PDB file of C-alpha atoms and ligand atoms in Angstrom:
ATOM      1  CA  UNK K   1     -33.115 174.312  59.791  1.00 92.00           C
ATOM      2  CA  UNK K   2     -32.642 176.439  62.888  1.00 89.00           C
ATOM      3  CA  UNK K   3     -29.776 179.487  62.773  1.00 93.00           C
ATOM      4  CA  UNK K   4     -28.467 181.118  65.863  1.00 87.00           C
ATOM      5  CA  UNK K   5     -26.551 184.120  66.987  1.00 94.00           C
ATOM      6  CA  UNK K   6     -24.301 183.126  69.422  1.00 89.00           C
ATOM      7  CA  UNK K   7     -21.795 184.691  71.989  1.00 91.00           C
ATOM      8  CA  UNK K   8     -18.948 183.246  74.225  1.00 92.00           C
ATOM      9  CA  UNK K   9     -20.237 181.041  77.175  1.00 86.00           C
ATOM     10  CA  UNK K  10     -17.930 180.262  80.096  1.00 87.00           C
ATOM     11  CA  UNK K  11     -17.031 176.932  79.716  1.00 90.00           C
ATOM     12  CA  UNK K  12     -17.649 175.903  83.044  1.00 85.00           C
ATOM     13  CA  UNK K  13     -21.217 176.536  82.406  1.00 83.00           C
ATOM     14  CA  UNK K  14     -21.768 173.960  79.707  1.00 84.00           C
ATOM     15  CA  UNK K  15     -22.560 171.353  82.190  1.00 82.00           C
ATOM     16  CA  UNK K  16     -26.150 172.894  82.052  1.00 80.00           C
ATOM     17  CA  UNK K  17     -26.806 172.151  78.570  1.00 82.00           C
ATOM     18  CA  UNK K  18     -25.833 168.589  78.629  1.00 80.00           C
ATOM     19  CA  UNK K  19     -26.962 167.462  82.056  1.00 73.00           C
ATOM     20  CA  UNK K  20     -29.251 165.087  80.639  1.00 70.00           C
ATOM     21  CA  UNK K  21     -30.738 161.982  83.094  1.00 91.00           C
ATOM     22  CA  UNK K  22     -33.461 162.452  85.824  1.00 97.00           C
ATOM     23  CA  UNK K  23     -32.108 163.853  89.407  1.00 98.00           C
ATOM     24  CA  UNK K  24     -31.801 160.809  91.346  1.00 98.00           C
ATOM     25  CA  UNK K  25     -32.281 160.168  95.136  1.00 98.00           C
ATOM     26  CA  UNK K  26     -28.363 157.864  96.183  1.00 98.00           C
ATOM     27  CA  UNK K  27     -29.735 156.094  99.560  1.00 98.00           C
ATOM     28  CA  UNK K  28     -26.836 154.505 101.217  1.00 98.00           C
ATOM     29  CA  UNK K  29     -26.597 152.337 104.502  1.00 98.00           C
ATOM     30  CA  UNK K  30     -23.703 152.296 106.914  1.00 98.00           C
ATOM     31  CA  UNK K  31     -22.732 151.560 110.488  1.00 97.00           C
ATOM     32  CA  UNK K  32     -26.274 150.792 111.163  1.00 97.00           C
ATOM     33  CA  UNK K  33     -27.495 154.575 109.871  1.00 97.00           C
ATOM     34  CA  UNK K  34     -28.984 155.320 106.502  1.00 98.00           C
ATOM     35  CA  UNK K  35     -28.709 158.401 104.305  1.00 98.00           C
ATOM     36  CA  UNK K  36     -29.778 160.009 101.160  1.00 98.00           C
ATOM     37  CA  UNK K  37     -28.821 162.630  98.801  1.00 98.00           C
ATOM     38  CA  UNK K  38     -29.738 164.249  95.915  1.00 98.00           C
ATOM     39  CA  UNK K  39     -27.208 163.437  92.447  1.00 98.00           C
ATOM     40  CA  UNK K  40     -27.700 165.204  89.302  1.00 96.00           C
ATOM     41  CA  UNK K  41     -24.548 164.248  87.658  1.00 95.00           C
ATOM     42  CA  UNK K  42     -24.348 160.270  86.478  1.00 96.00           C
ATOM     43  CA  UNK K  43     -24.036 158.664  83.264  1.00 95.00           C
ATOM     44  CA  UNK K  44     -24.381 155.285  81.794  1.00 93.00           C
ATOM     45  CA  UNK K  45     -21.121 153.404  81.434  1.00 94.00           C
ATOM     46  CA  UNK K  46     -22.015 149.986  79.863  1.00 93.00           C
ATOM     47  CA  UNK K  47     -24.740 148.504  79.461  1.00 91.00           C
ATOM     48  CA  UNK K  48     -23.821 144.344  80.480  1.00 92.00           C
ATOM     49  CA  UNK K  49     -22.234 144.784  83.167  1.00 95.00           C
ATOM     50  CA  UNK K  50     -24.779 147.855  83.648  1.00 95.00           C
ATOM     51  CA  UNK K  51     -22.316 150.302  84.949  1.00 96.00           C
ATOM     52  CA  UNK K  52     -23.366 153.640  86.268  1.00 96.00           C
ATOM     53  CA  UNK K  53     -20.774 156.721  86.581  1.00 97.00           C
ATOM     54  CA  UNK K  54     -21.919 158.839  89.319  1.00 98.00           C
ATOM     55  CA  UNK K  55     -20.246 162.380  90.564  1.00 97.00           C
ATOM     56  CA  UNK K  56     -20.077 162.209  94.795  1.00 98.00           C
ATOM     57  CA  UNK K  57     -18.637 165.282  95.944  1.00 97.00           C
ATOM     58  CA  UNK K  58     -15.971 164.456  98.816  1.00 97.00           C
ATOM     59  CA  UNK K  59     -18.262 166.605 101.332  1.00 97.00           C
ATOM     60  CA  UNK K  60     -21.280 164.636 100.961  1.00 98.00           C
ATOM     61  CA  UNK K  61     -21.522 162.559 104.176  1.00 98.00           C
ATOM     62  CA  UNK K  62     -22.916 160.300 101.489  1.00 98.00           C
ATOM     63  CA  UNK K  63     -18.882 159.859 100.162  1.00 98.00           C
ATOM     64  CA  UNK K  64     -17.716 158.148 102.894  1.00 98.00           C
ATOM     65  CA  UNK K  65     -20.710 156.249 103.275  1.00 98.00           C
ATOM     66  CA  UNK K  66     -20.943 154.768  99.844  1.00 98.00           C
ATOM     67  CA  UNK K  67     -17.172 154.628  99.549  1.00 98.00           C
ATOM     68  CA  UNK K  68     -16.852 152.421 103.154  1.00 98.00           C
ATOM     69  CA  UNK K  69     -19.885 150.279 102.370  1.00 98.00           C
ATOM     70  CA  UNK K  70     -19.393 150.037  98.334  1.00 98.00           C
ATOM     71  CA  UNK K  71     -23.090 149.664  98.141  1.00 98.00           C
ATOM     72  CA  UNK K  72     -26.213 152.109  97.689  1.00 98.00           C
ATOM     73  CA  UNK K  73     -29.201 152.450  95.928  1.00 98.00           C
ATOM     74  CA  UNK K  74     -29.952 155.081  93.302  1.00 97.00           C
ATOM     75  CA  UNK K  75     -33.480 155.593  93.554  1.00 98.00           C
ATOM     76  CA  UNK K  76     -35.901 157.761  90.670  1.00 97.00           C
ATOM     77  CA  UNK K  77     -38.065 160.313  92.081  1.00 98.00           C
ATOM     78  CA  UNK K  78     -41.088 161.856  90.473  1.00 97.00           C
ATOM     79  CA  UNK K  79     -41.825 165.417  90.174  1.00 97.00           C
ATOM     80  CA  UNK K  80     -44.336 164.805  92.671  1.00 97.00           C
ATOM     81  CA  UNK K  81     -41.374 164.511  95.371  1.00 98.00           C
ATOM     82  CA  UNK K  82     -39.832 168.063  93.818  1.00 98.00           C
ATOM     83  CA  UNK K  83     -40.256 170.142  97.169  1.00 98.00           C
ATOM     84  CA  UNK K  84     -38.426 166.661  98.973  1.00 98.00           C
ATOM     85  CA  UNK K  85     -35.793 166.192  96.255  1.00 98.00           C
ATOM     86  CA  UNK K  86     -34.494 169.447  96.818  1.00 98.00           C
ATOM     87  CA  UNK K  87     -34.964 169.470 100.801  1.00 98.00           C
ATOM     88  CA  UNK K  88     -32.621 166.437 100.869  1.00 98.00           C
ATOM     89  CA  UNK K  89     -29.861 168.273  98.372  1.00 98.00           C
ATOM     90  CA  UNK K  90     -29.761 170.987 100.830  1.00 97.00           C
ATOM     91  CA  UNK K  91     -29.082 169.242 103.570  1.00 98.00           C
ATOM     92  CA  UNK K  92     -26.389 166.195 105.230  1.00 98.00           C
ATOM     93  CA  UNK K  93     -27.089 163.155 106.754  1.00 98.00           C
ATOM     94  CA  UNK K  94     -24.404 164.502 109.181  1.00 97.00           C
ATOM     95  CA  UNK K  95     -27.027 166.372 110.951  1.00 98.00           C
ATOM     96  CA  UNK K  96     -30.542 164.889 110.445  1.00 98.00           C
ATOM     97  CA  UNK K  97     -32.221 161.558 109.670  1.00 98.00           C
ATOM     98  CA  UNK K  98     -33.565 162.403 106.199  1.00 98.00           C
ATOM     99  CA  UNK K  99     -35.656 159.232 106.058  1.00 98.00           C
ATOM    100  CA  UNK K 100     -37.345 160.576 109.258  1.00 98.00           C
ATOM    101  CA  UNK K 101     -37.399 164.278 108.220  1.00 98.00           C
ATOM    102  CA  UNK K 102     -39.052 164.092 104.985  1.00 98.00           C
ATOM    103  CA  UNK K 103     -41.120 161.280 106.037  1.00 98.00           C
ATOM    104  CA  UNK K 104     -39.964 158.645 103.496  1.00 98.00           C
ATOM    105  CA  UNK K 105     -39.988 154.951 103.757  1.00 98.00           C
ATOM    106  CA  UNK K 106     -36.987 152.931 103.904  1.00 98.00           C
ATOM    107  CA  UNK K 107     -37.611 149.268 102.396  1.00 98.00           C
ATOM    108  CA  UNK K 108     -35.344 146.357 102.190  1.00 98.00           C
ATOM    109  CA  UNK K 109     -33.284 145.877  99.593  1.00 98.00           C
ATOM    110  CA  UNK K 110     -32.461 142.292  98.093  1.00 98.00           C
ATOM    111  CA  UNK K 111     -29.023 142.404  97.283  1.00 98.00           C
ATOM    112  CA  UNK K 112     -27.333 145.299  99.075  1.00 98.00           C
ATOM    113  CA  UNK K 113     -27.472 146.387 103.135  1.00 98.00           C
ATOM    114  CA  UNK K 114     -28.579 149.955 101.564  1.00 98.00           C
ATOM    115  CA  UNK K 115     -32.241 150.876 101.406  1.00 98.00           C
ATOM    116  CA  UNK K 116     -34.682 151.506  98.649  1.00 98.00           C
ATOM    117  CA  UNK K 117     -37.060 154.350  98.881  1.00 98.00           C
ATOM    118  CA  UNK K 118     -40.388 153.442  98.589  1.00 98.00           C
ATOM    119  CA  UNK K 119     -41.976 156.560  97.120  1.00 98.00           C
ATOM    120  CA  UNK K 120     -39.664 156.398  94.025  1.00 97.00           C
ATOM    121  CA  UNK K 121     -40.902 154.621  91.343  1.00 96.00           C
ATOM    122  CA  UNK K 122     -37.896 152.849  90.092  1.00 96.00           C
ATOM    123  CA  UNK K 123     -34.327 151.777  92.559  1.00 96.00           C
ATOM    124  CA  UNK K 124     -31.632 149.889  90.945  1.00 96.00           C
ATOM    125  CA  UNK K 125     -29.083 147.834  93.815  1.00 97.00           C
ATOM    126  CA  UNK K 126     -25.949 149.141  93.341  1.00 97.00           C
ATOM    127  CA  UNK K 127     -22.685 147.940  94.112  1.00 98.00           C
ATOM    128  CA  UNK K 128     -19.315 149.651  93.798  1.00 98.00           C
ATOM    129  CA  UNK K 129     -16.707 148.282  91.536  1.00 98.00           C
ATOM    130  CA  UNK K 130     -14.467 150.757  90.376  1.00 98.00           C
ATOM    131  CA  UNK K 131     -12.653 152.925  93.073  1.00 98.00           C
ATOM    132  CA  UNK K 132      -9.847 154.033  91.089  1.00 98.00           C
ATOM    133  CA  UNK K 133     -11.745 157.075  89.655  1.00 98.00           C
ATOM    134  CA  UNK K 134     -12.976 158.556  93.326  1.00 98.00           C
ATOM    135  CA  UNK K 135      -9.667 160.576  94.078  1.00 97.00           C
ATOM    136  CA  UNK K 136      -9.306 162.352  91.056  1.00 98.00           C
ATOM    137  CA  UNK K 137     -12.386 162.889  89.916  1.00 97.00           C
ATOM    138  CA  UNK K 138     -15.014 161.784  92.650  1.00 98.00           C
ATOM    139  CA  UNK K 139     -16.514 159.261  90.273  1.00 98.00           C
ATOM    140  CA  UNK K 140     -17.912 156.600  91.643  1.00 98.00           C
ATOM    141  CA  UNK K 141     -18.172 153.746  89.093  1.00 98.00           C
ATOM    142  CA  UNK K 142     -21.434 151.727  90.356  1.00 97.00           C
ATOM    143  CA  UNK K 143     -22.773 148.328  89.001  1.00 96.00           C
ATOM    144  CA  UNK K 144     -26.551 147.986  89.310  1.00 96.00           C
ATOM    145  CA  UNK K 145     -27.148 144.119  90.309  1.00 96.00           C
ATOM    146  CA  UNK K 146     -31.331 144.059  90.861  1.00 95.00           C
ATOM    147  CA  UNK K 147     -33.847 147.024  89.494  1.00 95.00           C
ATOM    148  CA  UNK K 148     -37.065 147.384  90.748  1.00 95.00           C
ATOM    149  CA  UNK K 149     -39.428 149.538  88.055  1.00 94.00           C
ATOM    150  CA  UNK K 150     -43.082 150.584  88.715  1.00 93.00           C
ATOM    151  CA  UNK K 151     -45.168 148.521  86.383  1.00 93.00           C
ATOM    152  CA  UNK K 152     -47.190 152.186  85.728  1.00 93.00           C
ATOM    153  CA  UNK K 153     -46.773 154.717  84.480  1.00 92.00           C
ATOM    154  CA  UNK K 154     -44.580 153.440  81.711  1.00 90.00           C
ATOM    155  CA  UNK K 155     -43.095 157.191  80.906  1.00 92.00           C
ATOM    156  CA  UNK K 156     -43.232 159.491  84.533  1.00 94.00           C
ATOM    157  CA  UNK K 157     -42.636 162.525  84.619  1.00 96.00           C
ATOM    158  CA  UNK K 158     -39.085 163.327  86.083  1.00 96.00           C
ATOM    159  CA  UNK K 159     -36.709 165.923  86.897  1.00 97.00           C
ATOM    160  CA  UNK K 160     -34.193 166.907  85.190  1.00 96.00           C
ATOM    161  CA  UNK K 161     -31.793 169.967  86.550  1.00 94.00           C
ATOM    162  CA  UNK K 162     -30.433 172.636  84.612  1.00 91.00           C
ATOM    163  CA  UNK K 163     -28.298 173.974  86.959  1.00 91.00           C
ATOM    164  CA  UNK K 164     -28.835 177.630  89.325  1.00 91.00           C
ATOM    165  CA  UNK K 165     -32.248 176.181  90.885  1.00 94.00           C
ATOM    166  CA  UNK K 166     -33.602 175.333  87.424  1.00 93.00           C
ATOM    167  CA  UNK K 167     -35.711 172.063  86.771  1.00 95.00           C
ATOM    168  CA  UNK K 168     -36.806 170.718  83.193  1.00 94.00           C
ATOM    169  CA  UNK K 169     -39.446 168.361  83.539  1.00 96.00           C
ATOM    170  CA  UNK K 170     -39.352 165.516  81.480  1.00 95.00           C
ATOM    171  CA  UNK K 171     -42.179 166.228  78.578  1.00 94.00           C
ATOM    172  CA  UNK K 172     -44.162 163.753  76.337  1.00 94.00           C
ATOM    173  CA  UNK K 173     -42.510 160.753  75.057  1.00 92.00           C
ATOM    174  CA  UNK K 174     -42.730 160.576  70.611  1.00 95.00           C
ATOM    175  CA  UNK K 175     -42.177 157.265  67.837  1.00 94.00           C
ATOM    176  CA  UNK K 176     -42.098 159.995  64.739  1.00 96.00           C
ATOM    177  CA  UNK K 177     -38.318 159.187  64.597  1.00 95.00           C
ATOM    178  CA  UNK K 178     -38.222 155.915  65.160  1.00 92.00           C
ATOM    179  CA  UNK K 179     -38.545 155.185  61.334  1.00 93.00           C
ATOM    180  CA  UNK K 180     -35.267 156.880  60.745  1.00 94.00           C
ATOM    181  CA  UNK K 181     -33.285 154.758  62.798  1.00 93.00           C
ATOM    182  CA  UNK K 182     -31.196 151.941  61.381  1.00 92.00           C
ATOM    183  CA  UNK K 183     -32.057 148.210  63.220  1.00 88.00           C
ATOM    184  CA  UNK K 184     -29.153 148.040  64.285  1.00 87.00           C
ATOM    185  CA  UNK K 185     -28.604 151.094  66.440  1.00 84.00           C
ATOM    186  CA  UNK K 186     -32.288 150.624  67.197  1.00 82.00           C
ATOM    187  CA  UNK K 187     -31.741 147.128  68.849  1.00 74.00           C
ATOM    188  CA  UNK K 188     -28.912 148.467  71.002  1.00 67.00           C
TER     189      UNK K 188
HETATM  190  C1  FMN X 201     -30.764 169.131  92.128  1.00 83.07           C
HETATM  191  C2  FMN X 201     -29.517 168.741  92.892  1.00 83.07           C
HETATM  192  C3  FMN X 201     -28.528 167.995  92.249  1.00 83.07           C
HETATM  193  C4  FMN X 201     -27.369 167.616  92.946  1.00 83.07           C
HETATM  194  N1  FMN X 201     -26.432 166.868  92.308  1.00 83.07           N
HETATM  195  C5  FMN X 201     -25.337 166.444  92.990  1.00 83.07           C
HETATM  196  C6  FMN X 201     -24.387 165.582  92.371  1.00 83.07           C
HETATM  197  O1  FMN X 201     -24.527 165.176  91.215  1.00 83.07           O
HETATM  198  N2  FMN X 201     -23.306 165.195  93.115  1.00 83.07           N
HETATM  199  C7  FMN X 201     -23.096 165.627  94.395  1.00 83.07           C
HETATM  200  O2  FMN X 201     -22.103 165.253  95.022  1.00 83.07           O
HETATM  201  N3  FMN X 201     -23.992 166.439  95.015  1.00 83.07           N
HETATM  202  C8  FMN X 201     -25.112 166.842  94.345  1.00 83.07           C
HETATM  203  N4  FMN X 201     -26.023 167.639  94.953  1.00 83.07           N
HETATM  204  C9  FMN X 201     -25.751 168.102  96.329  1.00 83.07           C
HETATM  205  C10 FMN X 201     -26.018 167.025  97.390  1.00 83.07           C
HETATM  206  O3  FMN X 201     -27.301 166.464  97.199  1.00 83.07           O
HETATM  207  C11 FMN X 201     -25.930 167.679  98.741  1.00 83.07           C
HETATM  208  O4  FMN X 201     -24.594 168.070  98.986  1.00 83.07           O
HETATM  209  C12 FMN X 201     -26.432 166.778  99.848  1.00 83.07           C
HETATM  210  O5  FMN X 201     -26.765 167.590 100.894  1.00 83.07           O
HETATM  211  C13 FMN X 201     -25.453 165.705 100.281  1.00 83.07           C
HETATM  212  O6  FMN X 201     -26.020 165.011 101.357  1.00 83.07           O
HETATM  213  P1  FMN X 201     -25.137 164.179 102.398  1.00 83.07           P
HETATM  214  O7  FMN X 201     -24.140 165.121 103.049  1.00 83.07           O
HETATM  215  O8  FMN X 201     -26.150 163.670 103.390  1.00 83.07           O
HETATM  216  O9  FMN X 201     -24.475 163.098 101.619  1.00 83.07           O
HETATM  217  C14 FMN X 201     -27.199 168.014  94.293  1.00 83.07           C
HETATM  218  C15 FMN X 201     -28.187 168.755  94.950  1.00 83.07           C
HETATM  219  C16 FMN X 201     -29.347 169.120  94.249  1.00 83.07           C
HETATM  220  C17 FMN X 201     -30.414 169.907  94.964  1.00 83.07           C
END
């Protein structure tokens, strides 16, 4: 077993070790104009309904956006789309077009008005159902109601952000464990 030395870590901090799913692309449609941003901080919230807890800041043109339409699209990026994923977290859909700007494709969506992004390889329709979260804590509390998943590769290799400009990218995928698991908790 591992030992460590270890020293007092501002708590604010933390967030780096445990920010654990892939960055995610949140397209979201509105007044006839669509939008995307980059989201780091979401977590699953149930799994039928499949609930999503996301963290919108209330700058992000995206806020009002998702928040007026309750819809939008949270769409998995690649580490091929790196350079873009971080182009579109730097900058608002007040000022640009970011579907024009970085040259991405915009694709109907089946069950919301928001769009998918093409060049992701998964997008899961998303429609808002909890609002009573957004004031104090800027959580949105999304339902996904259609997913579209590449059919290949099974595993792709995502981002995942540690915070202060710092990407892990998601390594290879292992069954050693498996074994240990009881059915149970391996069927959920
Ligand atoms: C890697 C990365 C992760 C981010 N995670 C979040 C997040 O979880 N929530 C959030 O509100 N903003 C997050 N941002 C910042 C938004 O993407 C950024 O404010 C964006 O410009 C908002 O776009 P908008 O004004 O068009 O909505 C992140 C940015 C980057 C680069």
């Amino acid at each position: 077993m591992p030992t460590y030395r270890k020293k007092n870590f501002p708590v604010s901090d933390v967030r780096r070790f445990l920010e654990p799913g892939p960055v995610v692309l949140v397209s979201s449609r509105w007044k006839a104009r669509s939008n995307i941003m980059t989201m780091g901080w979401h977590m699953v919230m149930s799994e039928e309904p499949s609930l999503i807890g996301c963290f919108i800041w209330d700058q992000d043109h995206s806020f009002e956006m998702i928040r007026k339409s309750r819809e939008c699209v949270i769409n998995i990026p690649t580490v091929d789309l790196a350079p873009t994923v971080v182009k579109i977290g730097n900058t608002s859909g007040r000022d640009i077009d970011k579907f024009a700007t970085f040259k991405l494709t915009a694709l109907p969506a089946k069950k919301v008005g928001a769009p998918l992004i093409e060049e992701c390889y998964a997008n899961f329709e998303c429609k808002l159902v909890d609002t009573s979260l957004i004031k104090k804590y800027s959580l949105f509390v999304l339902e996904v109601l259609k997913a579209h998943v590449a059919v290949a590769p099974k595993f792709p290799r995502t981002m995942h952000y540690r915070g202060h400009g710092l990407f892990m990218l998601s390594g290879p995928t292992v069954i050693r464990y498996r074994r240990l698991f009881k059915r149970e908790i391996l069927n959920a």
